[in-house]
mmCIF file of C-alpha atoms in Angstrom:
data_model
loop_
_atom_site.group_PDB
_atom_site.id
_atom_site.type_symbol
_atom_site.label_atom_id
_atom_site.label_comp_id
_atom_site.label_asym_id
_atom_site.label_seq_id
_atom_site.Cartn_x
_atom_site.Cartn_y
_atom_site.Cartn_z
ATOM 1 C CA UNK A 1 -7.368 11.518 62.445
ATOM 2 C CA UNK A 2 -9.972 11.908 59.868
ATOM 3 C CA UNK A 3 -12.469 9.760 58.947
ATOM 4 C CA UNK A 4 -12.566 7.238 56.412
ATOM 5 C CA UNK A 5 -14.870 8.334 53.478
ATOM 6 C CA UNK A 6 -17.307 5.818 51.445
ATOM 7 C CA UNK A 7 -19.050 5.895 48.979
ATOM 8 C CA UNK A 8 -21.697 2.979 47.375
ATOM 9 C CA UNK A 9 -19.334 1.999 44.895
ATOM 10 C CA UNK A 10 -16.914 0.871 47.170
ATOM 11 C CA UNK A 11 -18.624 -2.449 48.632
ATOM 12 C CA UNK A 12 -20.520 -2.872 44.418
ATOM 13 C CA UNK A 13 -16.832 -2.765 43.557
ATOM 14 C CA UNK A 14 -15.114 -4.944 46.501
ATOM 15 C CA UNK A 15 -18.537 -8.023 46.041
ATOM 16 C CA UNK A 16 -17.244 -8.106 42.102
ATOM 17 C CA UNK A 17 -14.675 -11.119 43.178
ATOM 18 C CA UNK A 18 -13.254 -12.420 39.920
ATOM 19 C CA UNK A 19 -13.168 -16.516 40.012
ATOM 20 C CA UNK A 20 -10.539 -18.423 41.007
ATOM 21 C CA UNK A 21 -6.893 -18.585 38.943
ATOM 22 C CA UNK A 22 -6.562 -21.268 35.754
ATOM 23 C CA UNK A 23 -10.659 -19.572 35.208
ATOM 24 C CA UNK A 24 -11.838 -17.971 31.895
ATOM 25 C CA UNK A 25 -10.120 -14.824 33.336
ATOM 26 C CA UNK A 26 -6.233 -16.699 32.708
ATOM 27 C CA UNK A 27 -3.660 -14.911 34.770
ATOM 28 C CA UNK A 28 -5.516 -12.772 36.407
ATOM 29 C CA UNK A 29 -5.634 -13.805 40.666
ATOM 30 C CA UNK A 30 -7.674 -12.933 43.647
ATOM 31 C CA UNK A 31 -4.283 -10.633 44.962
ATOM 32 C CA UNK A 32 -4.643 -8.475 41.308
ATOM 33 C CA UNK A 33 -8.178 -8.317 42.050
ATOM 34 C CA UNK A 34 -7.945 -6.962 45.338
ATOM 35 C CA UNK A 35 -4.882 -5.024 44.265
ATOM 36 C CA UNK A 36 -6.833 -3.087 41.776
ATOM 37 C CA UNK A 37 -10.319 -2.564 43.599
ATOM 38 C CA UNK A 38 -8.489 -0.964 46.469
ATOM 39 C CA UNK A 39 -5.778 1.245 44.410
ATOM 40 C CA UNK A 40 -8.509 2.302 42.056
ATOM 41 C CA UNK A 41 -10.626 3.254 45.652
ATOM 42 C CA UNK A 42 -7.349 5.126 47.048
ATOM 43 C CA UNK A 43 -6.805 7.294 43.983
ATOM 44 C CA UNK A 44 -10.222 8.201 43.992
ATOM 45 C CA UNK A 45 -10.301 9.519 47.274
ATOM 46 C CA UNK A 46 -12.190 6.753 48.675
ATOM 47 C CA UNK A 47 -9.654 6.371 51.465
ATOM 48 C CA UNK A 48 -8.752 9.615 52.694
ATOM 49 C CA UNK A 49 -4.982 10.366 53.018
ATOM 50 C CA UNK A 50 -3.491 9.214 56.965
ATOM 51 C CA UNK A 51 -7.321 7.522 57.664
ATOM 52 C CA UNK A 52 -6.428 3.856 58.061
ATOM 53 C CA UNK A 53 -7.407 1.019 55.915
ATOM 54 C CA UNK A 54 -10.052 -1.482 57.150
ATOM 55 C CA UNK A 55 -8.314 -4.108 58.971
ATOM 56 C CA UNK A 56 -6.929 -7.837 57.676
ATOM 57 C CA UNK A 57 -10.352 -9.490 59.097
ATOM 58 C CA UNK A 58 -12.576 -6.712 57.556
ATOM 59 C CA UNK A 59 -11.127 -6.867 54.152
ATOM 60 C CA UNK A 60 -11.362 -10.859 54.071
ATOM 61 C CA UNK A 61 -15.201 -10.816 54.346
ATOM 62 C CA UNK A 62 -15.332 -7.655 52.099
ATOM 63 C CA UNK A 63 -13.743 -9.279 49.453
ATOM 64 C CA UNK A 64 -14.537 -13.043 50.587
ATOM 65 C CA UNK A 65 -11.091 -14.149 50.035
ATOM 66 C CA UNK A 66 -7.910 -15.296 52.894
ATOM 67 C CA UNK A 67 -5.895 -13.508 54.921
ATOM 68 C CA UNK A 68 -3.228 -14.135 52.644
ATOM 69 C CA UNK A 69 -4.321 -13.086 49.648
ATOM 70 C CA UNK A 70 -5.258 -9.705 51.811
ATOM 71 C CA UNK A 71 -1.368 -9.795 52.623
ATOM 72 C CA UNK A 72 -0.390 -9.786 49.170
ATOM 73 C CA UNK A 73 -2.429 -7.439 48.252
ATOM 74 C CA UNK A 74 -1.437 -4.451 50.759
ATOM 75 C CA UNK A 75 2.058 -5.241 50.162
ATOM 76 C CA UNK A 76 1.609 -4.642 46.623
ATOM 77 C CA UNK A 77 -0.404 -1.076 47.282
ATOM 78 C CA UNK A 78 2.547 -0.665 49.699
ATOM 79 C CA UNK A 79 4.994 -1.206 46.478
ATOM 80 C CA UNK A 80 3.508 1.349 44.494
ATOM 81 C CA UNK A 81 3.669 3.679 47.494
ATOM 82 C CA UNK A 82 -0.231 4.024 48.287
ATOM 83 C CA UNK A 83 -0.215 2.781 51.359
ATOM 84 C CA UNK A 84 2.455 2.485 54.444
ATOM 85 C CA UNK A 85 2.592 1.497 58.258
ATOM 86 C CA UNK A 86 2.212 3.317 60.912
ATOM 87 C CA UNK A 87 2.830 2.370 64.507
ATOM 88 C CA UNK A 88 -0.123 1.982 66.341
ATOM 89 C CA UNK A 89 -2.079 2.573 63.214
ATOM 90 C CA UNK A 90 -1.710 0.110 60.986
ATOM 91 C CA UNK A 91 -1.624 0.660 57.371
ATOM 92 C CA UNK A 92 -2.962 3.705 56.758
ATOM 93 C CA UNK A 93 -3.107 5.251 53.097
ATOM 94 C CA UNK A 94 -0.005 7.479 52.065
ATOM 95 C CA UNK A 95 -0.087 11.215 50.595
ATOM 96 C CA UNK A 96 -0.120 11.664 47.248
ATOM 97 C CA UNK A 97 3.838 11.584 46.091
ATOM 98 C CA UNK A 98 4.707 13.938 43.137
ATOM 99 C CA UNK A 99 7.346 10.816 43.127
ATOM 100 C CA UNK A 100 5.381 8.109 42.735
ATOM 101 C CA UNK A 101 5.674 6.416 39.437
ATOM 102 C CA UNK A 102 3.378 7.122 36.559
ATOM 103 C CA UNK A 103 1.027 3.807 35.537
ATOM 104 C CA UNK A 104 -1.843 2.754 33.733
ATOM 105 C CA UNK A 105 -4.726 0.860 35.244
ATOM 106 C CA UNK A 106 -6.425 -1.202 32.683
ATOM 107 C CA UNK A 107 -8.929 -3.396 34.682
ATOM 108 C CA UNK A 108 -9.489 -6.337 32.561
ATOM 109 C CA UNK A 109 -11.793 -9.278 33.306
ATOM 110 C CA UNK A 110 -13.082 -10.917 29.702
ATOM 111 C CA UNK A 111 -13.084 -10.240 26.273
ATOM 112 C CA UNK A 112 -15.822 -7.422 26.542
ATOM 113 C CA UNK A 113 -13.458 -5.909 29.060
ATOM 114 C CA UNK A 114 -10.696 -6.232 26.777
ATOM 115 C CA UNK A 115 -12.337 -4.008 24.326
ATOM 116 C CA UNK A 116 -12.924 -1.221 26.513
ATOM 117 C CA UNK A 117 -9.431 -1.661 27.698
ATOM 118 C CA UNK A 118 -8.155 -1.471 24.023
ATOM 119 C CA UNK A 119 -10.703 1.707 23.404
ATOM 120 C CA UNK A 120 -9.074 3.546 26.019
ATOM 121 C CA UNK A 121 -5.841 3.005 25.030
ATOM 122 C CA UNK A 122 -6.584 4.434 21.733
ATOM 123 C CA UNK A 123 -8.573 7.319 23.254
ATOM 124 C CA UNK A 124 -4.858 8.243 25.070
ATOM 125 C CA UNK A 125 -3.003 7.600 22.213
ATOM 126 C CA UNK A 126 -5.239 9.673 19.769
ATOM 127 C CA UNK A 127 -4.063 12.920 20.966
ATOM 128 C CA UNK A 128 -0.180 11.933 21.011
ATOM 129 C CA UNK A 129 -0.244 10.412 17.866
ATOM 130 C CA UNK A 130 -2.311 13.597 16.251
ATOM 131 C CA UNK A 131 0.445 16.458 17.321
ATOM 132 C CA UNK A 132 3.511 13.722 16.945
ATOM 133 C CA UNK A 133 2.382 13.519 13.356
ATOM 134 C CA UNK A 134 2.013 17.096 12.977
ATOM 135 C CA UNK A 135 5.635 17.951 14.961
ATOM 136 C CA UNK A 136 6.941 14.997 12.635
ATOM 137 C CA UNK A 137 5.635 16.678 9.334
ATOM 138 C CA UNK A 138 7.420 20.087 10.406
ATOM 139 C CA UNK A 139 10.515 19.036 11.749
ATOM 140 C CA UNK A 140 11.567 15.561 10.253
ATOM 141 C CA UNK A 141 14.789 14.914 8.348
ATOM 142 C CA UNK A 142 15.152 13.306 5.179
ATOM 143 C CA UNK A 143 16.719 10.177 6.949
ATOM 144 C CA UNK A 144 13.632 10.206 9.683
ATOM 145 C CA UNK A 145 11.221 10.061 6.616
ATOM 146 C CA UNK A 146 13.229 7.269 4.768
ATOM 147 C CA UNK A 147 12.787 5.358 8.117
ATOM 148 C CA UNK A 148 9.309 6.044 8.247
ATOM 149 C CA UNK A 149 8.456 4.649 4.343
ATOM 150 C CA UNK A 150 10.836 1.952 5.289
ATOM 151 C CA UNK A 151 8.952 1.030 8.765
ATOM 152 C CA UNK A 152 5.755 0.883 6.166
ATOM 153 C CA UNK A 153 7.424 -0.955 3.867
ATOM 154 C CA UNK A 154 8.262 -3.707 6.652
ATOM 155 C CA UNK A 155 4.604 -4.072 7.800
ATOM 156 C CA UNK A 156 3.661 -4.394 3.997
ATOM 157 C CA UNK A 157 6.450 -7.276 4.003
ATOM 158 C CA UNK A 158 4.877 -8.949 7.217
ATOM 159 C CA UNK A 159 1.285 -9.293 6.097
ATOM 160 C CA UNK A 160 2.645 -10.969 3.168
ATOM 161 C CA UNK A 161 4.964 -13.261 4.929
ATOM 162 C CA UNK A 162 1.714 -13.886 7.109
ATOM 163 C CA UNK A 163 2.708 -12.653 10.545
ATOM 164 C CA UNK A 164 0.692 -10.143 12.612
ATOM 165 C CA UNK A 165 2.859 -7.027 12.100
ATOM 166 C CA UNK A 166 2.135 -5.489 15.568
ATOM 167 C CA UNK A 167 6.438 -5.215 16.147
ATOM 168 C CA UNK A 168 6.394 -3.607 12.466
ATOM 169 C CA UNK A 169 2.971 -1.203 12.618
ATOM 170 C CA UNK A 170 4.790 -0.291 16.502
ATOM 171 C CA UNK A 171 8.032 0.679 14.988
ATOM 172 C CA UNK A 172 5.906 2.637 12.109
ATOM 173 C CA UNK A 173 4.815 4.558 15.091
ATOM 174 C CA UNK A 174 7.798 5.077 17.062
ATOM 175 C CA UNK A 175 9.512 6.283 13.770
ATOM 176 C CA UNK A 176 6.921 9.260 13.605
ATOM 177 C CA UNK A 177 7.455 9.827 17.208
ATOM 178 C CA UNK A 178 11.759 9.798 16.739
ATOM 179 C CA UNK A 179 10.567 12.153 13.433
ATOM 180 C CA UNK A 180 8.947 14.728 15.681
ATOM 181 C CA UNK A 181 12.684 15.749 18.061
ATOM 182 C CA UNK A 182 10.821 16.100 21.024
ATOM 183 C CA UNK A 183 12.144 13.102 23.481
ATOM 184 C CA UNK A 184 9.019 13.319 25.703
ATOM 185 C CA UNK A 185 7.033 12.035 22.722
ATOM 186 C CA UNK A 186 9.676 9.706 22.485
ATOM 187 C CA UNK A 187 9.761 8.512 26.063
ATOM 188 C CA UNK A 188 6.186 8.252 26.540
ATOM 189 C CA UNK A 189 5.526 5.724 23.566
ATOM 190 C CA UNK A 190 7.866 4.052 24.851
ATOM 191 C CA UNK A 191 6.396 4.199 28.219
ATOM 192 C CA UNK A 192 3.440 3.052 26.406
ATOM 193 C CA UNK A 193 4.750 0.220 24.894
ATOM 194 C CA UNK A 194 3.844 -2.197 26.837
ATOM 195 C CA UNK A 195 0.424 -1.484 26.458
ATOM 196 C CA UNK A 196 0.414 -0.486 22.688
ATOM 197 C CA UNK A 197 2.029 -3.822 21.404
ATOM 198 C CA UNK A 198 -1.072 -5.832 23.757
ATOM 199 C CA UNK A 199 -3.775 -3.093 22.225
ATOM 200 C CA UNK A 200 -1.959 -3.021 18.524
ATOM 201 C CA UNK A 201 -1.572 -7.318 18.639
ATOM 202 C CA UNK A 202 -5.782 -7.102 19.649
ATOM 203 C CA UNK A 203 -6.335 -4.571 16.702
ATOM 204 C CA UNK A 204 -4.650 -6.564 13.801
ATOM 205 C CA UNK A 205 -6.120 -10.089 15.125
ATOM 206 C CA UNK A 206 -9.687 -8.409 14.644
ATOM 207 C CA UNK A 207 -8.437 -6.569 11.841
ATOM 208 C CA UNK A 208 -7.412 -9.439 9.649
ATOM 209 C CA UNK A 209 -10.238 -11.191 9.701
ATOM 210 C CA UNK A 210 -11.806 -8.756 7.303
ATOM 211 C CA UNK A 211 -9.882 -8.030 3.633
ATOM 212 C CA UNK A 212 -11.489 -4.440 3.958
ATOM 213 C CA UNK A 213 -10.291 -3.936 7.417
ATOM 214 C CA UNK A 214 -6.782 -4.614 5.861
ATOM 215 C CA UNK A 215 -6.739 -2.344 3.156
ATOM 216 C CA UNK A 216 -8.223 0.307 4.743
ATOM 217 C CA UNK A 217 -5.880 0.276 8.036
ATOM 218 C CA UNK A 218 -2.992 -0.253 4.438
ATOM 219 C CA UNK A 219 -4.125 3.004 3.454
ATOM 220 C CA UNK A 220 -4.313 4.962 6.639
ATOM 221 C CA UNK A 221 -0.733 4.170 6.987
ATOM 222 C CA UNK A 222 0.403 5.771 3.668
ATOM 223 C CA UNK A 223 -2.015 8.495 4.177
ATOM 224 C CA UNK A 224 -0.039 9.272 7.486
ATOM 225 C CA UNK A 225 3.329 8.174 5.603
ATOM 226 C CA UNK A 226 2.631 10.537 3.093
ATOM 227 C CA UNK A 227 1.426 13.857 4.692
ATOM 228 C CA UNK A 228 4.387 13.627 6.945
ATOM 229 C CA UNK A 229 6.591 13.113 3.606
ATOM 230 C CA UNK A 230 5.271 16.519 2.496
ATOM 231 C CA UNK A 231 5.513 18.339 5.186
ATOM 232 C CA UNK A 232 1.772 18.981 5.932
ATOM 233 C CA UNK A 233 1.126 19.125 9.343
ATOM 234 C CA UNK A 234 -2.777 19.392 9.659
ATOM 235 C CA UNK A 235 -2.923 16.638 7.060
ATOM 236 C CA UNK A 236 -0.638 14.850 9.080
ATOM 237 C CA UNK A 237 -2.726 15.620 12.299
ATOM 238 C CA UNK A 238 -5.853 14.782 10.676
ATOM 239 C CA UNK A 239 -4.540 11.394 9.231
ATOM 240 C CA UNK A 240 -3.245 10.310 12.814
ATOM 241 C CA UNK A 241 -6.427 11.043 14.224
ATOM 242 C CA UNK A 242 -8.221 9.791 11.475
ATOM 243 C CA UNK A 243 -6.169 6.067 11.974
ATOM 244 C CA UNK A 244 -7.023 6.211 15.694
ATOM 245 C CA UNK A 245 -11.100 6.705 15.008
ATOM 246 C CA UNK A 246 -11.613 4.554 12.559
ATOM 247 C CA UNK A 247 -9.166 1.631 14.602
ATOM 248 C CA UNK A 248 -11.824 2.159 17.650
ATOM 249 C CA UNK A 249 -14.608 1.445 14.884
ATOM 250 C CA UNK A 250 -13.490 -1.637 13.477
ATOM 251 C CA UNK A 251 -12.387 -2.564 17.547
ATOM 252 C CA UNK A 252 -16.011 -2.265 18.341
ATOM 253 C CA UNK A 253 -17.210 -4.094 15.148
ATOM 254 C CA UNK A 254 -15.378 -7.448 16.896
ATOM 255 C CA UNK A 255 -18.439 -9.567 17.523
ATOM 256 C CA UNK A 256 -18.443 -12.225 20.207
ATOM 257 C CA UNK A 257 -16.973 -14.874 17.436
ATOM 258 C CA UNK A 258 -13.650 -13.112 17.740
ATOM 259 C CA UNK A 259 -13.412 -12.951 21.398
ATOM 260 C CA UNK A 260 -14.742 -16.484 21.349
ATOM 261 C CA UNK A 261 -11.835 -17.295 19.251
ATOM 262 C CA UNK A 262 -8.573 -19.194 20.289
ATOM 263 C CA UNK A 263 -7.391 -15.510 18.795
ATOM 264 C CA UNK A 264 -9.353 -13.852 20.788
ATOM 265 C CA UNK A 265 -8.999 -15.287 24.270
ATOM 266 C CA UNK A 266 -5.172 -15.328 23.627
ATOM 267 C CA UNK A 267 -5.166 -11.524 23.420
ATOM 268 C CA UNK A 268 -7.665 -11.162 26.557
ATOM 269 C CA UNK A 269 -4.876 -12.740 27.997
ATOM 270 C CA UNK A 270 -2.583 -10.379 26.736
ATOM 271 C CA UNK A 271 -4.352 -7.271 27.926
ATOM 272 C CA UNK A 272 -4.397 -9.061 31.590
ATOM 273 C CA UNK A 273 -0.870 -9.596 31.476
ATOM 274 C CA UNK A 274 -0.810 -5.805 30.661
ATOM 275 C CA UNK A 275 -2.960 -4.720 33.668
ATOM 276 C CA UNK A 276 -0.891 -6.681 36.457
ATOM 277 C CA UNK A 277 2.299 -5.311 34.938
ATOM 278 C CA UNK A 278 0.965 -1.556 35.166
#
């Protein structure tokens, strides 16, 4: 059997314990701690396939946590089909499966995590959104564009009704992606979902504490709206890409006030909710 590789970031990684649940952190535990150190460690290569992991005992002082929470945590890598048991073995870390389910790991632990998290959301989404506008622009109907001014229209209604808008800006989105006819596009934003309504909600909190922020994200929309009403592709390309850019800018102009914030800590929440659900 071969040998278990290492590497220095391993033990940096398994001494960060988070503090104890009902902390700063909210619903984040010691098991989704533990849970993500050693998944993010197996997908690495950390843990070389068939090597076996380091027993209950050594993972406890590792991690300075219980047995039990050690427990939960390899039967959650054993879940997501990272690691398995093997008869004389123990649990020893699986091949990778062409099968295994697709999911995001966003590793959230404050507000200042939360922004990175949010950042690399956007980085992911920048390149979907910039050729699902352009596919959208060539190929959408005249009832796929009506739904797209309309799905404007309705987050227009919602900032003057006073609500956040995240359902309404993420059905502006899915609009362009059901405008594109190509159901992959359509399957992975809705894949994504989960984690754009968490990174979208973050966005327009920060967002609408600044009248500028407003109008400007107000005008990125109808500048995306629009190209793909004309059928211009690379103006539709460039306006996508041109939303997600300048959304990572104003993201990054949050100062510690917002994250501070009642606001703020509700949508750190949000994005740790996110994380244990990838």
């Amino acid at each position: 059997m071969r040998a278990m590789k290492t590497s220095p970031s391993s033990s940096a990684a398994a001494q960060a314990v988070p503090p104890a649940p009902g902390s700063a952190r909210g619903k984040v535990t010691l098991a989704d701690h533990v849970t993500s150190v050693l998944a993010r460690q197996i997908r690495a290569g950390e843990f070389a396939p068939e090597t076996r992991l380091p027993s209950e005992m050594e993972l406890t002082e590792r991690f300075s946590v219980s047995r039990t929470v050690i427990r939960e945590a390899i039967s959650r890598l054993k879940s997501e089909g990272l690691v398995g048991s093997r008869r004389g073995s123990g649990t020893v870390v699986l091949p990778v499966n062409p099968a295994t389910p697709f999911r995001l790991d966003l590793d959230v632990d404050d507000g200042r995590d939360s922004i990175q998290a949010v950042l690399r959301v956007i980085e992911l989404r920048r390149g979907v959104e910039g050729e699902m506008a352009a596919l959208a622009a060539q190929r959408r109907t005249s009832a796929q564009n009506l739904a797209i001014q309309q799905a404007l229209q309705a987050i227009d209604e919602a900032a003057a009704a006073g609500r956040d808008g995240v359902p309404e800006d993420f059905a502006f989105h899915a609009a362009i992606s059901n405008a594109s006819h190509n159901p992959l596009y359509t399957s992975l934003v809705q894949f994504l979902s989960q984690f754009l309504h968490a990174a979208i909600r973050v966005a327009r909190m920060n967002e609408a504490r600044s009248n500028e922020f407003v109008q400007q994200v107000r005008a990125e929309h109808a500048a995306l709206a629009e190209a793909i009403s004309a059928g211009d592709a690379e103006a539709a390309r460039a306006a996508a890409l041109r939303h997600m850019e300048n959304s990572a800018q104003r993201l990054q102009a949050a100062d510690r006030a917002f994250w501070a914030s009642a606001e703020g800590q509700a949508a750190a929440r949000d994005l740790a909710r996110v994380r244990d659900a990838g």
